[in-house]
Each structure stands twice: as structure tokens, then as C-alpha cells.
Coordinates of C-alpha atoms in Angstrom, one line a residue:
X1 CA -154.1 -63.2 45.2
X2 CA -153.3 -59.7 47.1
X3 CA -156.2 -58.9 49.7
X4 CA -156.7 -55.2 50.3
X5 CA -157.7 -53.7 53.2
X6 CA -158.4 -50.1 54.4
X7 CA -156.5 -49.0 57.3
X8 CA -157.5 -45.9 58.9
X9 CA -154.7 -43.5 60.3
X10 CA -154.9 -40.8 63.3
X11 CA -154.7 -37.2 61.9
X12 CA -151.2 -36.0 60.8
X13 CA -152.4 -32.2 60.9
X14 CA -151.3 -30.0 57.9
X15 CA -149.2 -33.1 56.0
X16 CA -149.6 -34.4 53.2
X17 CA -147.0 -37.1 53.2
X18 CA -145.3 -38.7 55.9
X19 CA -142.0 -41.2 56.0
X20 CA -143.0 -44.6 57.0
X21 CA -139.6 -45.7 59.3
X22 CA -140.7 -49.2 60.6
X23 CA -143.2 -51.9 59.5
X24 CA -144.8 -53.3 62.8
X25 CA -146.1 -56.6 61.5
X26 CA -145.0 -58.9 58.0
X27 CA -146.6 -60.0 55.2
X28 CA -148.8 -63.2 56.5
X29 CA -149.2 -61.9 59.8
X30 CA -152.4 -61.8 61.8
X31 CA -152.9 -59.2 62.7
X32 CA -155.8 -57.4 65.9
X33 CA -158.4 -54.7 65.6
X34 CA -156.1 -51.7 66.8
X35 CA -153.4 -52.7 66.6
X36 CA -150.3 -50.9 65.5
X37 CA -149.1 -51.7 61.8
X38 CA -146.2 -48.7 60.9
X39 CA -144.2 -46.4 62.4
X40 CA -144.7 -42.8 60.7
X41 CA -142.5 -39.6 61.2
X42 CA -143.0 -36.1 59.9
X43 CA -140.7 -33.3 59.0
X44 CA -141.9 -30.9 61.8
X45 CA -139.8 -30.2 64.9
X46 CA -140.6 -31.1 67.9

């Protein structure tokens, strides 16, 4: 059985949606409070 867990996120400003590019930790991983899980980009320039 599939645990679920909330994972909080910093503030993306006015997006709605963002592109997940890179997964930061596999499935059976243990995982520390803080630590990074995904890589996220936007659509806005830099």
C-alpha cells in the first residue's frame, strides 16, 4: 500500500502550474526533513 504525504513547496508567485524537470530522490528512498525532493521550472524569463 501507497503512503501519502503532504509536501509543502516555497511560493511560485502568480503560477499556477510548474514543469517538474528532475526527481531528487526514488521511490523507497529515505528521505530528511528539508530536504530537496524535485526540481521545478517556470515559464517566466529570467
Amino acid at each position: 500500500m501507497t503512503q501519502q504525504i503532504e509536501v509543502a513547496v516555497p511560493d511560485i508567485g502568480d503560477f499556477k502550474e510548474v514543469e517538474v524537470i528532475e526527481l531528487l530522490a526514488k521511490p523507497g528512498d529515505v528521505v530528511a526533513k528539508d530536504q530537496s525532493l524535485v526540481t521545478v521550472e517556470s515559464d517566466k524569463a529570467s
